[in-house]
PDB file of C-alpha atoms and ligand atoms in Angstrom:
ATOM      1  CA  MET N   1      13.363 -13.152 -21.628  1.00 44.00           C
ATOM      2  CA  ILE N   2      10.836 -12.704 -18.825  1.00 48.00           C
ATOM      3  CA  GLN N   3       7.277 -13.730 -19.679  1.00 51.00           C
ATOM      4  CA  LYS N   4       4.463 -11.222 -19.638  1.00 56.00           C
ATOM      5  CA  THR N   5       2.449 -11.256 -16.427  1.00 55.00           C
ATOM      6  CA  MET N   6      -0.823 -11.264 -18.318  1.00 58.00           C
ATOM      7  CA  ASP N   7      -0.038 -14.789 -19.494  1.00 57.00           C
ATOM      8  CA  LEU N   8      -2.672 -16.904 -17.769  1.00 50.00           C
ATOM      9  CA  SER N   9      -0.562 -20.014 -17.986  1.00 51.00           C
ATOM     10  CA  LEU N  10       2.025 -18.710 -15.530  1.00 62.00           C
ATOM     11  CA  GLY N  11       1.868 -19.765 -11.917  1.00 76.00           C
ATOM     12  CA  LYS N  12       0.895 -17.255  -9.275  1.00 84.00           C
ATOM     13  CA  VAL N  13       3.694 -15.318  -7.614  1.00 89.00           C
ATOM     14  CA  LYS N  14       3.768 -16.153  -3.915  1.00 90.00           C
ATOM     15  CA  ILE N  15       5.114 -13.294  -1.851  1.00 93.00           C
ATOM     16  CA  LYS N  16       5.896 -13.978   1.770  1.00 92.00           C
ATOM     17  CA  ILE N  17       5.161 -11.120   4.158  1.00 92.00           C
ATOM     18  CA  GLY N  18       6.143 -11.856   7.752  1.00 87.00           C
ATOM     19  CA  ASN N  19       4.516 -15.200   8.511  1.00 84.00           C
ATOM     20  CA  LYS N  20       1.972 -15.062   5.707  1.00 92.00           C
ATOM     21  CA  THR N  21       1.939 -15.667   1.994  1.00 92.00           C
ATOM     22  CA  LEU N  22      -0.027 -13.159  -0.024  1.00 90.00           C
ATOM     23  CA  MET N  23      -2.829 -14.950  -1.865  1.00 86.00           C
ATOM     24  CA  GLU N  24      -3.189 -17.620   0.819  1.00 88.00           C
ATOM     25  CA  ASP N  25      -4.244 -15.358   3.688  1.00 90.00           C
ATOM     26  CA  PRO N  26      -5.430 -11.752   3.601  1.00 94.00           C
ATOM     27  CA  VAL N  27      -2.525  -9.470   4.422  1.00 96.00           C
ATOM     28  CA  PHE N  28      -3.043  -6.203   6.299  1.00 98.00           C
ATOM     29  CA  PHE N  29      -0.933  -3.113   5.704  1.00 98.00           C
ATOM     30  CA  ALA N  30      -1.910  -0.405   8.184  1.00 98.00           C
ATOM     31  CA  GLY N  31      -0.593   2.760   9.766  1.00 98.00           C
ATOM     32  CA  PRO N  32      -0.777   6.499   9.372  1.00 98.00           C
ATOM     33  CA  CYS N  33      -0.555   8.392   6.101  1.00 98.00           C
ATOM     34  CA  SER N  34       2.629  10.100   7.374  1.00 98.00           C
ATOM     35  CA  VAL N  35       5.145   9.280  10.041  1.00 98.00           C
ATOM     36  CA  GLU N  36       4.521  12.145  12.499  1.00 98.00           C
ATOM     37  CA  ASN N  37       6.715  11.628  15.556  1.00 98.00           C
ATOM     38  CA  LEU N  38       8.239   8.767  17.520  1.00 98.00           C
ATOM     39  CA  ASP N  39       5.718   8.813  20.342  1.00 98.00           C
ATOM     40  CA  THR N  40       2.640   8.598  18.078  1.00 98.00           C
ATOM     41  CA  MET N  41       4.283   5.972  15.914  1.00 98.00           C
ATOM     42  CA  ARG N  42       5.012   3.878  19.023  1.00 98.00           C
ATOM     43  CA  LYS N  43       1.360   4.015  20.093  1.00 98.00           C
ATOM     44  CA  ILE N  44       0.188   3.076  16.597  1.00 98.00           C
ATOM     45  CA  ALA N  45       2.704   0.234  16.251  1.00 98.00           C
ATOM     46  CA  CYS N  46       1.817  -1.136  19.676  1.00 98.00           C
ATOM     47  CA  ASP N  47      -1.910  -1.352  18.810  1.00 98.00           C
ATOM     48  CA  LEU N  48      -1.348  -2.710  15.307  1.00 98.00           C
ATOM     49  CA  LYS N  49       1.035  -5.378  16.496  1.00 98.00           C
ATOM     50  CA  GLU N  50      -1.410  -6.455  19.197  1.00 98.00           C
ATOM     51  CA  MET N  51      -4.137  -6.722  16.527  1.00 97.00           C
ATOM     52  CA  GLY N  52      -1.986  -8.923  14.309  1.00 96.00           C
ATOM     53  CA  VAL N  53      -1.459  -6.431  11.475  1.00 97.00           C
ATOM     54  CA  ASP N  54       1.201  -7.856   9.159  1.00 96.00           C
ATOM     55  CA  VAL N  55       2.861  -4.682   7.890  1.00 98.00           C
ATOM     56  CA  LEU N  56       3.247  -1.266   9.488  1.00 98.00           C
ATOM     57  CA  ARG N  57       3.059   1.478   6.879  1.00 98.00           C
ATOM     58  CA  GLY N  58       3.797   5.189   7.202  1.00 98.00           C
ATOM     59  CA  GLY N  59       5.099   7.818   4.818  1.00 98.00           C
ATOM     60  CA  ALA N  60       8.401   9.555   5.551  1.00 98.00           C
ATOM     61  CA  PHE N  61       8.422  11.235   2.122  1.00 97.00           C
ATOM     62  CA  LYS N  62       4.993  12.505   1.142  1.00 96.00           C
ATOM     63  CA  PRO N  63       3.996  13.381  -2.419  1.00 92.00           C
ATOM     64  CA  ARG N  64       1.555  16.221  -1.790  1.00 92.00           C
ATOM     65  CA  THR N  65      -0.447  18.020  -4.435  1.00 91.00           C
ATOM     66  CA  SER N  66       0.341  21.358  -2.814  1.00 93.00           C
ATOM     67  CA  PRO N  67       4.008  22.217  -2.243  1.00 93.00           C
ATOM     68  CA  TYR N  68       2.856  24.088   0.882  1.00 94.00           C
ATOM     69  CA  ALA N  69       1.324  20.997   2.507  1.00 93.00           C
ATOM     70  CA  PHE N  70       3.290  18.841   4.978  1.00 93.00           C
ATOM     71  CA  GLN N  71       5.899  16.986   2.929  1.00 95.00           C
ATOM     72  CA  GLY N  72       6.751  14.367   5.544  1.00 96.00           C
ATOM     73  CA  LEU N  73       9.619  14.207   8.038  1.00 97.00           C
ATOM     74  CA  LYS N  74      11.863  12.745   5.322  1.00 97.00           C
ATOM     75  CA  ASP N  75      15.148  11.395   6.799  1.00 97.00           C
ATOM     76  CA  GLU N  76      13.870  11.875  10.339  1.00 97.00           C
ATOM     77  CA  GLY N  77      10.796   9.825   9.371  1.00 98.00           C
ATOM     78  CA  LEU N  78      13.033   7.008   8.140  1.00 98.00           C
ATOM     79  CA  GLU N  79      14.947   7.142  11.410  1.00 98.00           C
ATOM     80  CA  ILE N  80      11.661   6.817  13.354  1.00 98.00           C
ATOM     81  CA  LEU N  81      10.661   3.830  11.216  1.00 98.00           C
ATOM     82  CA  SER N  82      14.026   2.243  11.904  1.00 98.00           C
ATOM     83  CA  ILE N  83      13.565   2.619  15.684  1.00 98.00           C
ATOM     84  CA  ILE N  84      10.012   1.254  15.502  1.00 98.00           C
ATOM     85  CA  LYS N  85      11.123  -1.705  13.413  1.00 97.00           C
ATOM     86  CA  LYS N  86      13.679  -2.655  16.053  1.00 97.00           C
ATOM     87  CA  GLU N  87      11.406  -2.042  19.031  1.00 98.00           C
ATOM     88  CA  PHE N  88       8.336  -3.841  17.678  1.00 98.00           C
ATOM     89  CA  ASP N  89       9.933  -6.311  15.271  1.00 96.00           C
ATOM     90  CA  MET N  90       7.403  -5.430  12.571  1.00 97.00           C
ATOM     91  CA  VAL N  91       7.605  -5.550   8.787  1.00 97.00           C
ATOM     92  CA  ILE N  92       7.874  -1.925   7.590  1.00 98.00           C
ATOM     93  CA  SER N  93       6.625  -0.353   4.386  1.00 98.00           C
ATOM     94  CA  THR N  94       7.156   3.190   3.190  1.00 98.00           C
ATOM     95  CA  GLU N  95       7.041   5.141  -0.064  1.00 98.00           C
ATOM     96  CA  ILE N  96      10.161   6.142  -1.979  1.00 98.00           C
ATOM     97  CA  LEU N  97       9.787   9.139  -4.267  1.00 97.00           C
ATOM     98  CA  ASP N  98      13.314   9.851  -5.297  1.00 97.00           C
ATOM     99  CA  LEU N  99      16.259   7.837  -6.603  1.00 97.00           C
ATOM    100  CA  ARG N 100      18.501   9.606  -4.098  1.00 96.00           C
ATOM    101  CA  ASP N 101      16.633   8.058  -1.142  1.00 96.00           C
ATOM    102  CA  ILE N 102      16.756   4.427  -2.249  1.00 97.00           C
ATOM    103  CA  GLU N 103      20.041   3.589  -0.568  1.00 95.00           C
ATOM    104  CA  LYS N 104      19.043   5.172   2.744  1.00 94.00           C
ATOM    105  CA  ALA N 105      15.790   3.240   2.793  1.00 94.00           C
ATOM    106  CA  ALA N 106      17.357  -0.066   1.802  1.00 94.00           C
ATOM    107  CA  ASP N 107      18.454  -1.070   5.312  1.00 91.00           C
ATOM    108  CA  ILE N 108      15.274   0.004   7.064  1.00 96.00           C
ATOM    109  CA  VAL N 109      12.353  -0.660   4.771  1.00 97.00           C
ATOM    110  CA  ASP N 110      11.135  -4.194   4.075  1.00 97.00           C
ATOM    111  CA  ILE N 111       8.554  -3.327   1.418  1.00 98.00           C
ATOM    112  CA  ILE N 112       8.955  -0.304  -0.829  1.00 98.00           C
ATOM    113  CA  GLN N 113       5.850   1.559  -1.940  1.00 98.00           C
ATOM    114  CA  ILE N 114       5.684   3.268  -5.306  1.00 98.00           C
ATOM    115  CA  GLY N 115       2.918   5.843  -5.104  1.00 98.00           C
ATOM    116  CA  SER N 116       0.227   6.582  -7.623  1.00 98.00           C
ATOM    117  CA  ARG N 117       2.036   9.688  -8.891  1.00 97.00           C
ATOM    118  CA  ASN N 118       5.167   7.686  -9.660  1.00 98.00           C
ATOM    119  CA  MET N 119       3.673   4.667 -11.407  1.00 98.00           C
ATOM    120  CA  TYR N 120       4.983   6.049 -14.711  1.00 98.00           C
ATOM    121  CA  ASN N 121       8.449   6.819 -13.319  1.00 98.00           C
ATOM    122  CA  TYR N 122      10.126   3.868 -15.000  1.00 98.00           C
ATOM    123  CA  VAL N 123      13.665   4.716 -13.889  1.00 98.00           C
ATOM    124  CA  LEU N 124      12.497   4.782 -10.276  1.00 98.00           C
ATOM    125  CA  LEU N 125      10.655   1.472 -10.760  1.00 98.00           C
ATOM    126  CA  GLU N 126      13.793  -0.201 -12.074  1.00 98.00           C
ATOM    127  CA  GLU N 127      16.090   1.203  -9.397  1.00 98.00           C
ATOM    128  CA  VAL N 128      13.710   0.307  -6.565  1.00 98.00           C
ATOM    129  CA  GLY N 129      13.227  -3.137  -8.115  1.00 97.00           C
ATOM    130  CA  LYS N 130      16.966  -3.750  -7.994  1.00 97.00           C
ATOM    131  CA  LEU N 131      16.826  -3.848  -4.181  1.00 97.00           C
ATOM    132  CA  GLY N 132      15.177  -7.256  -4.568  1.00 96.00           C
ATOM    133  CA  LYS N 133      12.560  -6.420  -1.926  1.00 97.00           C
ATOM    134  CA  PRO N 134       8.796  -6.629  -2.411  1.00 97.00           C
ATOM    135  CA  VAL N 135       7.383  -3.512  -4.101  1.00 98.00           C
ATOM    136  CA  ILE N 136       3.838  -2.231  -3.668  1.00 98.00           C
ATOM    137  CA  LEU N 137       2.986  -0.678  -7.018  1.00 98.00           C
ATOM    138  CA  LYS N 138       0.045   1.662  -6.645  1.00 98.00           C
ATOM    139  CA  ARG N 139      -2.066   2.263  -9.700  1.00 98.00           C
ATOM    140  CA  GLY N 140      -1.595   5.670 -11.290  1.00 98.00           C
ATOM    141  CA  PHE N 141      -4.815   7.586 -10.768  1.00 98.00           C
ATOM    142  CA  SER N 142      -5.333   7.925 -14.489  1.00 98.00           C
ATOM    143  CA  ALA N 143      -3.677   4.673 -15.541  1.00 98.00           C
ATOM    144  CA  THR N 144      -5.455   1.909 -17.385  1.00 98.00           C
ATOM    145  CA  VAL N 145      -5.006  -1.630 -16.088  1.00 97.00           C
ATOM    146  CA  ASN N 146      -2.803  -2.329 -19.069  1.00 96.00           C
ATOM    147  CA  GLU N 147      -0.504   0.623 -18.298  1.00 97.00           C
ATOM    148  CA  TRP N 148      -0.353  -0.496 -14.676  1.00 98.00           C
ATOM    149  CA  ILE N 149       0.646  -4.034 -15.669  1.00 97.00           C
ATOM    150  CA  ASN N 150       3.280  -2.623 -17.988  1.00 96.00           C
ATOM    151  CA  ALA N 151       4.699  -0.572 -15.117  1.00 97.00           C
ATOM    152  CA  ALA N 152       4.910  -3.813 -13.097  1.00 97.00           C
ATOM    153  CA  GLU N 153       6.802  -5.378 -15.993  1.00 96.00           C
ATOM    154  CA  TYR N 154       9.582  -2.793 -15.551  1.00 97.00           C
ATOM    155  CA  ILE N 155      10.220  -4.269 -12.103  1.00 97.00           C
ATOM    156  CA  LEU N 156       9.745  -7.892 -13.184  1.00 96.00           C
ATOM    157  CA  ASN N 157      12.078  -7.470 -16.134  1.00 96.00           C
ATOM    158  CA  ILE N 158      15.033  -6.580 -13.972  1.00 95.00           C
ATOM    159  CA  GLY N 159      14.574  -9.865 -12.137  1.00 95.00           C
ATOM    160  CA  ASN N 160      12.371  -8.919  -9.184  1.00 96.00           C
ATOM    161  CA  ASP N 161       9.026 -10.693  -9.292  1.00 94.00           C
ATOM    162  CA  GLN N 162       7.901  -9.560  -5.846  1.00 96.00           C
ATOM    163  CA  VAL N 163       5.433  -6.982  -7.091  1.00 97.00           C
ATOM    164  CA  ILE N 164       2.186  -6.327  -5.238  1.00 97.00           C
ATOM    165  CA  LEU N 165      -0.377  -4.360  -7.223  1.00 98.00           C
ATOM    166  CA  CYS N 166      -2.442  -1.880  -5.203  1.00 98.00           C
ATOM    167  CA  GLU N 167      -5.769  -0.546  -6.465  1.00 99.00           C
ATOM    168  CA  ARG N 168      -6.151   2.875  -4.842  1.00 98.00           C
ATOM    169  CA  GLY N 169      -8.867   4.472  -6.934  1.00 98.00           C
ATOM    170  CA  ILE N 170      -8.830   6.365 -10.178  1.00 98.00           C
ATOM    171  CA  ARG N 171      -9.918   9.831 -11.209  1.00 98.00           C
ATOM    172  CA  THR N 172     -13.283   9.866 -12.970  1.00 98.00           C
ATOM    173  CA  PHE N 173     -16.031  12.449 -13.607  1.00 98.00           C
ATOM    174  CA  GLU N 174     -17.346  11.615 -10.109  1.00 98.00           C
ATOM    175  CA  THR N 175     -16.355  14.146  -7.472  1.00 97.00           C
ATOM    176  CA  THR N 176     -18.495  13.008  -4.525  1.00 98.00           C
ATOM    177  CA  THR N 177     -15.617  10.845  -3.344  1.00 98.00           C
ATOM    178  CA  ARG N 178     -11.900  11.612  -3.639  1.00 98.00           C
ATOM    179  CA  ASN N 179     -11.383   8.807  -6.181  1.00 98.00           C
ATOM    180  CA  THR N 180     -13.428   6.009  -7.690  1.00 98.00           C
ATOM    181  CA  LEU N 181     -12.247   2.682  -6.311  1.00 98.00           C
ATOM    182  CA  ASP N 182     -12.134   0.461  -9.366  1.00 98.00           C
ATOM    183  CA  LEU N 183     -12.961  -2.970  -8.004  1.00 98.00           C
ATOM    184  CA  ASN N 184     -13.485  -4.210 -11.560  1.00 98.00           C
ATOM    185  CA  SER N 185      -9.711  -4.091 -11.864  1.00 98.00           C
ATOM    186  CA  VAL N 186      -9.316  -6.261  -8.766  1.00 98.00           C
ATOM    187  CA  ALA N 187     -11.722  -8.954  -9.997  1.00 97.00           C
ATOM    188  CA  TYR N 188     -10.083  -8.794 -13.422  1.00 97.00           C
ATOM    189  CA  LEU N 189      -6.528  -9.071 -12.117  1.00 97.00           C
ATOM    190  CA  ASP N 190      -7.509 -11.871  -9.768  1.00 95.00           C
ATOM    191  CA  ARG N 191      -8.415 -13.899 -12.841  1.00 94.00           C
ATOM    192  CA  ASN N 192      -5.891 -12.656 -15.375  1.00 95.00           C
ATOM    193  CA  CYS N 193      -2.668 -11.737 -13.611  1.00 95.00           C
ATOM    194  CA  ARG N 194      -0.289 -13.806 -11.546  1.00 94.00           C
ATOM    195  CA  LEU N 195       0.633 -10.923  -9.227  1.00 96.00           C
ATOM    196  CA  PRO N 196      -1.101 -10.400  -5.895  1.00 96.00           C
ATOM    197  CA  VAL N 197      -3.396  -7.404  -5.680  1.00 97.00           C
ATOM    198  CA  ILE N 198      -4.361  -5.416  -2.615  1.00 98.00           C
ATOM    199  CA  VAL N 199      -6.964  -2.695  -2.160  1.00 98.00           C
ATOM    200  CA  ASP N 200      -6.499   0.715  -0.559  1.00 99.00           C
ATOM    201  CA  PRO N 201      -9.998   1.894   0.374  1.00 99.00           C
ATOM    202  CA  SER N 202      -8.569   4.954   2.168  1.00 98.00           C
ATOM    203  CA  HIS N 203      -7.318   6.780  -0.935  1.00 98.00           C
ATOM    204  CA  GLY N 204      -9.948   4.955  -2.981  1.00 98.00           C
ATOM    205  CA  THR N 205     -12.762   6.787  -1.212  1.00 98.00           C
ATOM    206  CA  GLY N 206     -11.165   9.637   0.727  1.00 98.00           C
ATOM    207  CA  VAL N 207     -13.990   9.294   3.257  1.00 98.00           C
ATOM    208  CA  ARG N 208     -13.581   7.649   6.657  1.00 98.00           C
ATOM    209  CA  GLU N 209     -17.069   6.085   6.827  1.00 98.00           C
ATOM    210  CA  LEU N 210     -16.640   4.482   3.415  1.00 98.00           C
ATOM    211  CA  VAL N 211     -13.406   2.691   4.240  1.00 99.00           C
ATOM    212  CA  LYS N 212     -14.959  -0.334   5.947  1.00 98.00           C
ATOM    213  CA  PRO N 213     -17.619  -1.163   3.306  1.00 98.00           C
ATOM    214  CA  MET N 214     -15.132  -0.746   0.462  1.00 98.00           C
ATOM    215  CA  ALA N 215     -12.450  -2.747   2.278  1.00 98.00           C
ATOM    216  CA  LEU N 216     -14.862  -5.664   2.579  1.00 98.00           C
ATOM    217  CA  ALA N 217     -16.020  -5.192  -1.013  1.00 98.00           C
ATOM    218  CA  GLY N 218     -12.372  -5.302  -2.080  1.00 98.00           C
ATOM    219  CA  ILE N 219     -11.911  -8.679  -0.405  1.00 98.00           C
ATOM    220  CA  MET N 220     -15.081  -9.984  -2.046  1.00 97.00           C
ATOM    221  CA  ALA N 221     -13.759  -8.760  -5.401  1.00 97.00           C
ATOM    222  CA  GLY N 222     -10.694 -10.939  -4.937  1.00 96.00           C
ATOM    223  CA  ALA N 223      -8.090  -8.774  -3.192  1.00 97.00           C
ATOM    224  CA  ASP N 224      -5.278 -10.584  -1.402  1.00 96.00           C
ATOM    225  CA  GLY N 225      -4.971  -7.895   1.234  1.00 97.00           C
ATOM    226  CA  LEU N 226      -5.858  -4.389   2.340  1.00 98.00           C
ATOM    227  CA  LEU N 227      -3.838  -1.233   2.824  1.00 98.00           C
ATOM    228  CA  ILE N 228      -5.627   1.068   5.244  1.00 99.00           C
ATOM    229  CA  GLU N 229      -4.653   4.418   6.778  1.00 98.00           C
ATOM    230  CA  THR N 230      -5.092   3.973  10.519  1.00 98.00           C
ATOM    231  CA  HIS N 231      -4.229   6.194  13.481  1.00 98.00           C
ATOM    232  CA  VAL N 232      -4.732   6.198  17.239  1.00 98.00           C
ATOM    233  CA  ASP N 233      -6.315   9.660  16.900  1.00 98.00           C
ATOM    234  CA  PRO N 234      -7.422  10.056  13.260  1.00 98.00           C
ATOM    235  CA  ASP N 235      -8.627  13.654  13.672  1.00 98.00           C
ATOM    236  CA  SER N 236      -5.133  14.748  14.627  1.00 98.00           C
ATOM    237  CA  ALA N 237      -3.381  13.005  11.689  1.00 98.00           C
ATOM    238  CA  CYS N 238      -0.976  15.356   9.863  1.00 96.00           C
ATOM    239  CA  SER N 239      -2.190  14.228   6.445  1.00 96.00           C
ATOM    240  CA  ASP N 240      -5.264  12.470   5.043  1.00 97.00           C
ATOM    241  CA  SER N 241      -7.063  12.740   8.379  1.00 98.00           C
ATOM    242  CA  GLN N 242     -10.513  12.715   6.676  1.00 98.00           C
ATOM    243  CA  GLN N 243      -9.931   9.203   5.339  1.00 98.00           C
ATOM    244  CA  THR N 244      -8.035   7.776   8.317  1.00 98.00           C
ATOM    245  CA  ILE N 245      -9.818   5.270  10.554  1.00 98.00           C
ATOM    246  CA  ASN N 246      -9.292   4.451  14.218  1.00 98.00           C
ATOM    247  CA  MET N 247      -8.104   1.183  15.740  1.00 98.00           C
ATOM    248  CA  ASP N 248     -11.597  -0.050  16.610  1.00 98.00           C
ATOM    249  CA  THR N 249     -12.753   0.263  13.006  1.00 98.00           C
ATOM    250  CA  LEU N 250      -9.669  -1.582  11.795  1.00 98.00           C
ATOM    251  CA  ARG N 251     -10.386  -4.323  14.334  1.00 98.00           C
ATOM    252  CA  GLU N 252     -13.925  -4.678  12.922  1.00 98.00           C
ATOM    253  CA  ILE N 253     -12.604  -4.800   9.361  1.00 98.00           C
ATOM    254  CA  MET N 254     -10.110  -7.517  10.271  1.00 98.00           C
ATOM    255  CA  LYS N 255     -12.784  -9.578  12.011  1.00 97.00           C
ATOM    256  CA  ASN N 256     -15.239  -9.239   9.109  1.00 97.00           C
ATOM    257  CA  THR N 257     -12.502  -9.970   6.579  1.00 97.00           C
ATOM    258  CA  SER N 258     -11.646 -13.260   8.192  1.00 93.00           C
ATOM    259  CA  GLU N 259     -15.362 -14.151   8.155  1.00 93.00           C
ATOM    260  CA  ILE N 260     -15.754 -13.458   4.430  1.00 94.00           C
ATOM    261  CA  TRP N 261     -12.291 -14.607   3.244  1.00 93.00           C
ATOM    262  CA  ARG N 262     -13.375 -18.231   2.886  1.00 85.00           C
ATOM    263  CA  LEU N 263     -16.318 -17.141   0.694  1.00 86.00           C
ATOM    264  CA  THR N 264     -14.021 -15.727  -1.965  1.00 83.00           C
TER     265      THR N 264
HETATM  266  C1  LIG Q   1      -0.168   6.904   0.491  1.00 77.83           C
HETATM  267  O1  LIG Q   1      -0.288   5.662   0.475  1.00 77.83           O
HETATM  268  O2  LIG Q   1      -0.057   7.557   1.523  1.00 77.83           O
HETATM  269  C2  LIG Q   1      -0.240   7.639  -0.791  1.00 77.83           C
HETATM  270  C3  LIG Q   1       0.293   8.843  -0.923  1.00 77.83           C
HETATM  271  O3  LIG Q   1      -0.925   6.975  -1.723  1.00 77.83           O
HETATM  272  P1  LIG Q   1      -1.185   7.272  -3.289  1.00 77.83           P
HETATM  273  O4  LIG Q   1       0.150   7.238  -3.930  1.00 77.83           O
HETATM  274  O5  LIG Q   1      -2.086   6.138  -3.659  1.00 77.83           O
HETATM  275  O6  LIG Q   1      -1.865   8.617  -3.380  1.00 77.83           O
HETATM  276 MN1  LIG Q   2      -2.296   9.182   2.403  1.00 77.83          MN
END
């Protein structure tokens, strides 16, 4: 019987990402919302690698609210990620939406992302968990912390304890920003849950200028890392352009994060 993660007495789960261990150093997950084409992905990977970003992220399969919006390059996107992984020797993370894509992604993707819309898809959680790779479990946008932890338990209970919780904002009465980034949850989980937690200030705010302050606030709240949508030319991004930052802003965030990390 696997213990509940909310049990304070359990030791922290240490997940190794590249050369770092989550919880010991801040880990950066960065890259575009969607994989767009090989050339752009090469430029992005080149800059991110040079900056010391730990994980390159990019969506091949995109869960879009409108069925008419860009749905991602799908298999072609996975192929691009596979080429980039070989060329740049980077740790790759991408979202899996569908059971049918798990096998294809298994050889290419190092860290599987479960998106906010699929946090309640327990069959998908179990099947993805069976790969034995780290899983980023994004919080459902209307999920309570307790429901989120229970979703994580579906992965833990099949024997995979490499779950990274990602606070990406919840839907509230507030409409000024795309979501309300719930940093209470981050401070709470830091004290009450043995799983690492990262913050996604891109979806959490939906506003480019708010990404840096909320990224730093996330670290102060106790996050173990940041997941940030970043592009060489954010205005041209195929999806979530309004919340995507450029390389210079990411560089500033990384510098400021290392300055404040020791304060947390
Ligand atoms: C994403 O990370 O690109 C994404 C779609 O996130 P979320 O599931 O949090 O909306
Ligand atoms: Mn996005």
